[in-house]
Structures are given as structure tokens and as C-alpha cells.
Coordinates of C-alpha atoms in Angstrom, one line a residue:
M1 CA -33.9 37.1 11.9
T2 CA -35.4 33.5 11.3
N3 CA -36.6 34.4 7.9
R4 CA -33.1 35.8 7.0
R5 CA -31.4 32.6 8.1
N6 CA -33.9 30.7 6.0
V7 CA -33.0 32.8 3.0
L8 CA -29.4 32.6 3.5
A9 CA -29.6 28.7 3.9
A10 CA -31.6 28.6 0.8
L11 CA -29.0 30.7 -1.1
A12 CA -26.3 28.5 0.2
A13 CA -28.1 25.3 -0.8
G14 CA -28.5 26.9 -4.3
V15 CA -24.8 27.7 -4.6
A16 CA -23.9 24.2 -3.5
L17 CA -26.2 22.6 -6.1
L18 CA -24.8 25.0 -8.8
G19 CA -21.3 24.2 -7.9
G20 CA -22.0 20.5 -8.0
A21 CA -23.6 20.9 -11.4
M22 CA -20.6 22.7 -12.6
T23 CA -18.1 20.1 -11.4
A24 CA -19.9 16.9 -12.4
A25 CA -21.3 17.0 -16.0
P26 CA -24.7 15.4 -16.5
A27 CA -24.4 11.8 -17.9
A28 CA -25.8 13.0 -21.2
D29 CA -22.9 15.4 -21.5
L30 CA -20.1 13.1 -20.9
T31 CA -17.7 12.3 -23.7
K32 CA -17.1 8.6 -24.2
A33 CA -13.5 7.6 -24.3
T34 CA -11.3 4.4 -23.7
L35 CA -8.1 3.6 -22.2
R36 CA -6.3 0.5 -23.6
L37 CA -3.9 -1.0 -21.2
K38 CA -0.7 -2.9 -22.0
W39 CA -1.8 -5.9 -20.1
L40 CA -4.5 -7.4 -17.9
P41 CA -5.9 -5.8 -14.7
Q42 CA -3.2 -5.4 -12.0
T43 CA -1.9 -2.8 -9.7
Q44 CA 0.6 -1.6 -12.3
F45 CA -2.4 0.3 -13.6
A46 CA -4.0 1.1 -10.3
G47 CA -4.3 4.7 -10.6
F48 CA -6.5 4.6 -13.7
Y49 CA -8.9 2.1 -11.9
V50 CA -9.0 4.3 -8.8
A51 CA -9.8 7.3 -11.0
V52 CA -12.7 5.4 -12.5
A53 CA -14.1 4.2 -9.2
K54 CA -14.0 7.7 -7.5
G55 CA -15.5 9.4 -10.6
Y56 CA -12.6 11.5 -11.4
Y57 CA -13.0 11.0 -15.1
K58 CA -16.8 11.8 -14.9
D59 CA -15.9 14.9 -13.0
E60 CA -13.9 15.9 -16.0
G61 CA -16.7 15.2 -18.3
I62 CA -15.3 11.9 -19.5
D63 CA -17.2 8.5 -19.6
L64 CA -14.0 6.4 -19.5
T65 CA -13.9 2.6 -20.3
I66 CA -10.7 0.8 -19.5
N67 CA -10.0 -2.0 -21.9
P68 CA -7.4 -4.6 -20.8
G69 CA -4.3 -5.4 -23.0
G70 CA -3.0 -8.8 -24.0
P71 CA -0.2 -10.6 -25.9
N72 CA -1.9 -9.9 -29.3
L73 CA -3.2 -6.4 -28.5
L74 CA -1.0 -3.5 -29.3
A75 CA -2.1 -0.2 -27.9
E76 CA -0.2 1.8 -30.6
N77 CA -2.2 0.1 -33.4
L78 CA -5.6 0.5 -31.6
V79 CA -5.0 4.2 -30.8
A80 CA -3.7 5.0 -34.3
T81 CA -6.7 3.6 -35.9
G82 CA -9.1 5.2 -33.6
A83 CA -10.4 1.8 -31.9
D84 CA -9.1 3.4 -28.5
T85 CA -8.9 7.0 -27.4
F86 CA -5.9 6.6 -25.1
G87 CA -3.4 3.9 -24.6
L88 CA -0.7 2.8 -22.4
S89 CA 2.0 1.5 -24.6
G90 CA 5.2 -0.4 -23.9
G91 CA 7.7 2.2 -23.7
L92 CA 9.8 4.7 -25.7
D93 CA 10.9 1.7 -27.9
S94 CA 7.1 1.1 -28.7
V95 CA 6.7 4.8 -29.6
F96 CA 9.8 5.1 -31.7
A97 CA 8.9 1.8 -33.6
A98 CA 5.4 3.0 -34.1
R99 CA 6.3 6.4 -35.5
D100 CA 9.0 4.6 -37.5
K101 CA 6.2 2.7 -39.2
N102 CA 4.4 6.1 -39.8
L103 CA 1.7 5.4 -37.2
P104 CA 0.1 8.7 -36.2
I105 CA 0.5 8.4 -32.5
V106 CA 1.7 11.1 -29.9
C107 CA 3.2 10.4 -26.4
I108 CA 1.4 12.6 -23.8
G109 CA 3.1 11.2 -20.7
I110 CA 5.5 8.6 -19.4
S111 CA 4.7 6.5 -16.3
H112 CA 7.8 4.8 -15.4
Q113 CA 10.7 7.1 -15.2
M114 CA 13.3 4.6 -14.9
T115 CA 14.0 1.1 -16.4
P116 CA 11.5 -1.5 -15.0
F117 CA 13.5 -4.5 -16.3
V118 CA 16.1 -6.2 -14.2
F119 CA 18.5 -9.1 -15.2
V120 CA 18.7 -11.7 -12.5
A121 CA 21.5 -14.4 -11.9
R122 CA 22.3 -16.5 -8.9
A123 CA 24.3 -14.8 -6.2
D124 CA 26.4 -18.0 -5.7
G125 CA 26.7 -18.6 -9.5
P126 CA 29.7 -17.7 -11.9
I127 CA 28.1 -14.3 -13.1
K128 CA 29.4 -11.6 -10.9
T129 CA 29.6 -8.7 -13.4
I130 CA 28.1 -7.8 -16.8
Q131 CA 31.4 -9.2 -18.3
D132 CA 30.6 -12.6 -17.1
F133 CA 27.4 -12.7 -19.5
K134 CA 29.8 -13.6 -22.3
G135 CA 29.3 -17.2 -23.2
K136 CA 26.2 -17.6 -21.0
T137 CA 22.4 -18.1 -21.7
V138 CA 20.3 -15.0 -21.1
T139 CA 16.5 -15.1 -21.8
T140 CA 14.5 -12.0 -22.3
W141 CA 11.4 -10.7 -24.1
F142 CA 11.7 -9.5 -27.7
T143 CA 9.2 -6.7 -27.1
G144 CA 11.5 -4.1 -25.5
A145 CA 13.6 -5.8 -22.8
N146 CA 15.9 -7.1 -25.5
H147 CA 16.8 -3.6 -26.5
V148 CA 17.6 -2.9 -22.9
L149 CA 19.9 -5.9 -22.7
N150 CA 21.7 -5.1 -26.0
A151 CA 22.2 -1.5 -24.8
I152 CA 23.7 -2.7 -21.4
L153 CA 26.1 -5.2 -23.2
T154 CA 27.2 -2.7 -25.8
K155 CA 27.8 0.0 -23.1
N156 CA 30.0 -2.4 -21.3
G157 CA 32.0 -3.2 -24.5
I158 CA 30.4 -6.6 -25.1
D159 CA 29.2 -7.8 -28.5
P160 CA 25.7 -9.1 -28.0
A161 CA 26.7 -12.0 -30.4
L162 CA 28.9 -13.4 -27.7
V163 CA 25.8 -14.0 -25.4
T164 CA 23.4 -16.7 -26.1
I165 CA 20.2 -14.6 -26.1
Q166 CA 17.0 -16.6 -26.1
P167 CA 13.2 -15.8 -26.0
Q168 CA 11.9 -15.9 -22.5
Q169 CA 8.9 -18.2 -21.5
V170 CA 6.1 -17.0 -19.3
S171 CA 7.2 -19.2 -16.5
V172 CA 10.4 -18.5 -14.4
T173 CA 10.8 -22.1 -13.8
P174 CA 13.7 -22.6 -16.3
F175 CA 15.8 -20.2 -14.2
V176 CA 14.7 -21.6 -10.9
D177 CA 15.7 -25.1 -12.2
G178 CA 19.1 -24.0 -13.3
Q179 CA 18.5 -24.2 -17.1
V180 CA 19.1 -20.6 -17.6
D181 CA 22.1 -18.3 -16.4
V182 CA 20.3 -15.0 -16.5
I183 CA 16.6 -14.3 -16.6
T184 CA 14.8 -11.0 -17.3
A185 CA 12.3 -9.7 -14.7
T186 CA 10.1 -6.7 -14.2
R187 CA 10.9 -5.1 -10.7
Y188 CA 7.1 -5.4 -9.9
N189 CA 6.1 -8.8 -11.3
E190 CA 8.6 -11.7 -12.2
Y191 CA 11.2 -10.5 -9.6
Y192 CA 8.5 -11.0 -6.9
T193 CA 8.0 -14.5 -8.1
I194 CA 11.7 -15.4 -8.3
K195 CA 12.5 -14.0 -4.9
T196 CA 9.5 -15.6 -3.4
R197 CA 10.5 -19.1 -4.7
M198 CA 14.2 -18.9 -4.2
G199 CA 14.9 -16.1 -1.6
E200 CA 16.1 -12.7 -2.3
E201 CA 19.5 -13.4 -0.8
K202 CA 20.3 -16.0 -3.4
L203 CA 19.8 -13.4 -6.2
R204 CA 22.1 -11.0 -8.0
T205 CA 20.6 -8.3 -10.1
F206 CA 21.9 -6.0 -13.0
V207 CA 20.0 -2.9 -13.8
A208 CA 20.4 -0.5 -16.8
E209 CA 21.1 2.5 -14.6
D210 CA 24.2 1.0 -13.4
S211 CA 25.5 1.2 -16.9
G212 CA 24.3 5.0 -17.3
I213 CA 21.2 4.0 -19.4
T214 CA 17.6 4.6 -18.7
F215 CA 14.7 3.3 -20.7
P216 CA 11.4 5.0 -19.6
R217 CA 8.4 2.9 -20.2
D218 CA 4.6 2.7 -19.8
T219 CA 4.0 5.6 -22.2
L220 CA 0.6 7.3 -22.5
I221 CA -0.4 7.9 -26.2
V222 CA -3.2 9.4 -28.3
S223 CA -3.7 9.7 -32.0
E224 CA -2.5 12.9 -33.7
T225 CA -6.2 13.6 -34.5
T226 CA -7.1 13.5 -30.8
A227 CA -4.2 15.6 -29.8
K228 CA -5.0 18.2 -32.4
E229 CA -8.7 18.2 -32.3
K230 CA -9.6 17.4 -28.6
P231 CA -6.8 19.0 -26.6
D232 CA -9.3 19.7 -23.8
L233 CA -10.2 16.0 -23.6
V234 CA -6.5 15.1 -23.3
K235 CA -5.9 17.6 -20.6
A236 CA -9.0 16.4 -18.7
F237 CA -7.9 12.7 -19.0
M238 CA -4.3 13.6 -17.7
R239 CA -5.9 15.7 -14.7
A240 CA -8.2 12.8 -13.7
S241 CA -5.4 10.1 -14.2
I242 CA -3.0 12.0 -12.0
K243 CA -5.6 12.4 -9.2
G244 CA -6.2 8.7 -9.4
W245 CA -2.6 7.9 -9.1
K246 CA -2.0 10.2 -6.2
D247 CA -4.9 8.6 -4.4
A248 CA -3.4 5.2 -5.1
F249 CA 0.0 6.2 -3.6
N250 CA -1.7 7.7 -0.5
D251 CA -4.1 4.8 0.2
P252 CA -2.4 1.6 -1.3
K253 CA -4.8 -0.7 0.5
G254 CA -7.7 1.0 -1.0
A255 CA -6.1 0.8 -4.5
V256 CA -5.4 -2.8 -4.2
D257 CA -9.0 -3.3 -3.1
T258 CA -10.2 -1.4 -6.1
V259 CA -8.2 -3.6 -8.5
M260 CA -9.0 -6.9 -6.8
A261 CA -12.8 -6.1 -7.2
I262 CA -12.1 -6.2 -10.8
A263 CA -9.8 -9.1 -10.9
P264 CA -10.5 -11.0 -7.6
T265 CA -8.2 -14.0 -8.5
L266 CA -5.1 -11.9 -8.2
D267 CA -2.7 -12.6 -5.3
R268 CA -3.0 -9.7 -2.8
A269 CA 0.5 -9.8 -1.5
H270 CA 1.9 -9.7 -5.0
Q271 CA -0.3 -6.9 -5.8
E272 CA 0.7 -4.9 -2.8
F273 CA 4.4 -5.5 -3.7
Q274 CA 3.7 -4.5 -7.3
L275 CA 2.0 -1.2 -6.4
A276 CA 4.9 -0.2 -4.2
E277 CA 7.3 -1.0 -7.0
A278 CA 5.2 0.7 -9.5
K279 CA 5.4 3.8 -7.2
K280 CA 9.2 3.8 -7.2
L281 CA 9.2 3.7 -10.9
M282 CA 6.7 6.5 -11.3
V283 CA 8.3 9.0 -8.8
A284 CA 11.9 8.5 -10.0
G285 CA 13.9 10.9 -12.2
K286 CA 12.5 14.5 -12.4
V287 CA 9.1 13.8 -11.2
A288 CA 9.7 15.4 -7.8
E289 CA 10.5 18.6 -9.7
K290 CA 8.2 18.3 -12.8
G291 CA 5.4 16.0 -11.6
L292 CA 3.9 12.6 -12.5
F293 CA 4.1 11.4 -16.1
W294 CA 6.7 13.9 -17.1
I295 CA 8.4 13.4 -20.4
D296 CA 12.1 13.8 -19.9
M297 CA 13.3 14.9 -23.3
D298 CA 17.0 14.5 -22.4
A299 CA 16.3 10.8 -21.8
V300 CA 14.1 10.7 -25.0
K301 CA 17.1 11.9 -27.0
V302 CA 19.5 9.5 -25.6
T303 CA 17.2 6.6 -26.2
Q304 CA 16.7 7.6 -29.6
E305 CA 20.5 7.5 -30.3
L306 CA 20.6 4.0 -28.7
F307 CA 17.9 2.8 -31.0
L308 CA 19.5 4.3 -34.1
N309 CA 22.8 2.8 -33.4
A310 CA 21.2 -0.5 -32.8
K311 CA 19.0 -0.1 -35.9
V312 CA 15.9 -0.5 -34.0
I313 CA 14.6 2.4 -36.0
S314 CA 15.5 3.2 -39.5
K315 CA 15.8 7.0 -39.2
P316 CA 15.4 9.7 -36.4
V317 CA 11.7 10.6 -35.7
D318 CA 10.4 14.1 -35.4
L319 CA 10.7 14.4 -31.6
A320 CA 8.5 17.6 -31.5
A321 CA 5.7 15.9 -33.2
T322 CA 6.0 12.6 -31.3
F323 CA 6.2 13.9 -27.7
N324 CA 3.8 16.7 -26.4
T325 CA 4.2 18.0 -22.9
S326 CA 1.7 20.9 -23.3
F327 CA -1.1 18.7 -21.8
L328 CA 0.8 18.1 -18.7
E329 CA 2.1 21.7 -18.5
A330 CA -1.6 23.0 -18.6
I331 CA -2.0 21.4 -15.1
P332 CA -0.8 23.4 -12.2
L333 CA 2.6 21.9 -11.1
A334 CA 1.3 21.5 -7.5
D335 CA -1.5 19.4 -8.8
R336 CA 1.0 17.2 -10.8
K337 CA 3.5 16.5 -8.0
P338 CA 3.1 13.1 -6.1

């Protein structure tokens, strides 16, 4: 009986080792790949960092390096030229603009399912409705947020020419000091700074969704070559990324720890707020039904029409060639749901 137990134990150990070998590829067999972010390390990207830290990409056979973004680094260009394998680009506006310039990129997933931008005014000021934007000074970023602003104004029957729209500085001080009537803020970043300095009760916010408009952002992209020649790599990347994000949602403290280990000078309270806001953006829309990073083609089509009307793009893009849901659909729906 003892010998039989020993044999069974040895067989079990062998099976366990074999299973481990099958799930974690040897280092020599890992495929090197990079992910170019749209900005510097912060919890807006926590799920990717968590997936690296927990070895999820390596489990999928990928040796992934995360490259930070910056003001002069465009993920679309870097992915199109092959300098980076994957990219987290600005949003649908970035994808459409890139394809309009014939850059061979493909969107494989969308992180933020609702518009991350809000337009902020003083609660006790003269601006009560969108109509009050006329004749006022509004600052915004001319990297996508300006398209959201123009769409909101147009949808409400306001000619954008009637609003003084100026480039926005990095600092929110001009708004805090009363030099600007309306400021643009992301839900997870600048809005935190403004409400911390002024008090949330002193603020009034305007969002695109109140005007029946949604601008999904933070789009995952690959080159046409990668999508065509390395579909298994793309699927593996998406599986690992989704696992990382689900872990970040389930253990936000651990996710913040992971990001701050990379960027220790970040403000922890801000990063906790940012991750909570990022989750709201990522689980909105059809995600409960379709899973994380879903590409809502209805929203894509509406956005293209807005961009065509605003002459952001010169002609319609080939949506079938630009947006590919097959990599997500290859993952079981239960695994994609948050």
C-alpha cells in the first residue's frame, strides 16, 4: 500500500510539473512585445502593470515591456512603424485621424466606454446651462477634448465660433483664480485636483452624455501586420490584460501598490481616486453584457458621423478594417466580464 501511495504521489507530482510547463512558457520561448501607453505611469493603466507583476503575460508566452507615453510620443505612429507592438492611443478621434492619414493601425479594444472629459464651471457663477457657454472663455486640450466640446456645443445649437475656446495649460490655476470661465478636466485626474483645491460643492460639471453624445477613449491598437500575421499573440495579450484589470478592480489597494512601486512619487489618495474613476469608465456601456474592452460599433458609427460633419476626418474610414472584435470574441465571455 505504501509503495502504491508513493507511485501515485510521484505520478501526481509529474502531472503537476507537466501542467506548470504547459501554462508557463520557458523564458527562451517567450515572445518579446511592448505596450506603449498614452502617458506616464499612473493607475489609469493599473491593470496592465498588475498583469506584468503577476506574470499573466508570461503565462501567455509574452515577455511584455510597458513603455510610458508623453506629450511628444504618439502611440499610433509608434505602433504603425513597428517601434511598439501594442499601443494605448488617445481615443476614437486618434484612431480615425490615424486611418485618415493612412496609418496601418487596427483597434482591438476600447478601455473607456464613456467620455472621460467633463467641463467644469463655478456653481455660483453665471454658467448654469450649455447655452451660457456663449461669449465665455473655455479652455480645452486640442488633442481630442476639443472635438468633444465642439460636438456638445453643436448638438445644443451653439456655433463654436460664439465661444472663446483657448488651449488649456497643464495647471488648473487659471480656473481656480477665476481667469477662465470653463475648464476641461478628465474625471480621474484634473477634476480631482480642482475639487481638492476648491471643494466639489463649488463646482458645476457638464458631460457629453447629457447631450446624447459618447466619445469612447483609451483605445488598444496594433499594426495591420501584427493583426494579420500574429493573431494568437494579440489574443494572448488581450487575455492577460483582462486578467490584470479584473485583479486591479478586485484588489484596488494592491493595484495602487503595484503602480506606486514603479512611480513612488505619485500621490496615493489621487491614485486611489483615479483607479476608482477608471473602473467607472471601463465598466460602463455594454461591458456588463459584452465584457471589458468591448468595441461598441454603434458608438463608433455615431462618432464617425460627428467627425465627418466637423471635418475632423476628410472621408469615411473602412470600419471593418479599422476595428476588429475577433480577438476579444475569441476569449470566453465569462472571462471577459468584469
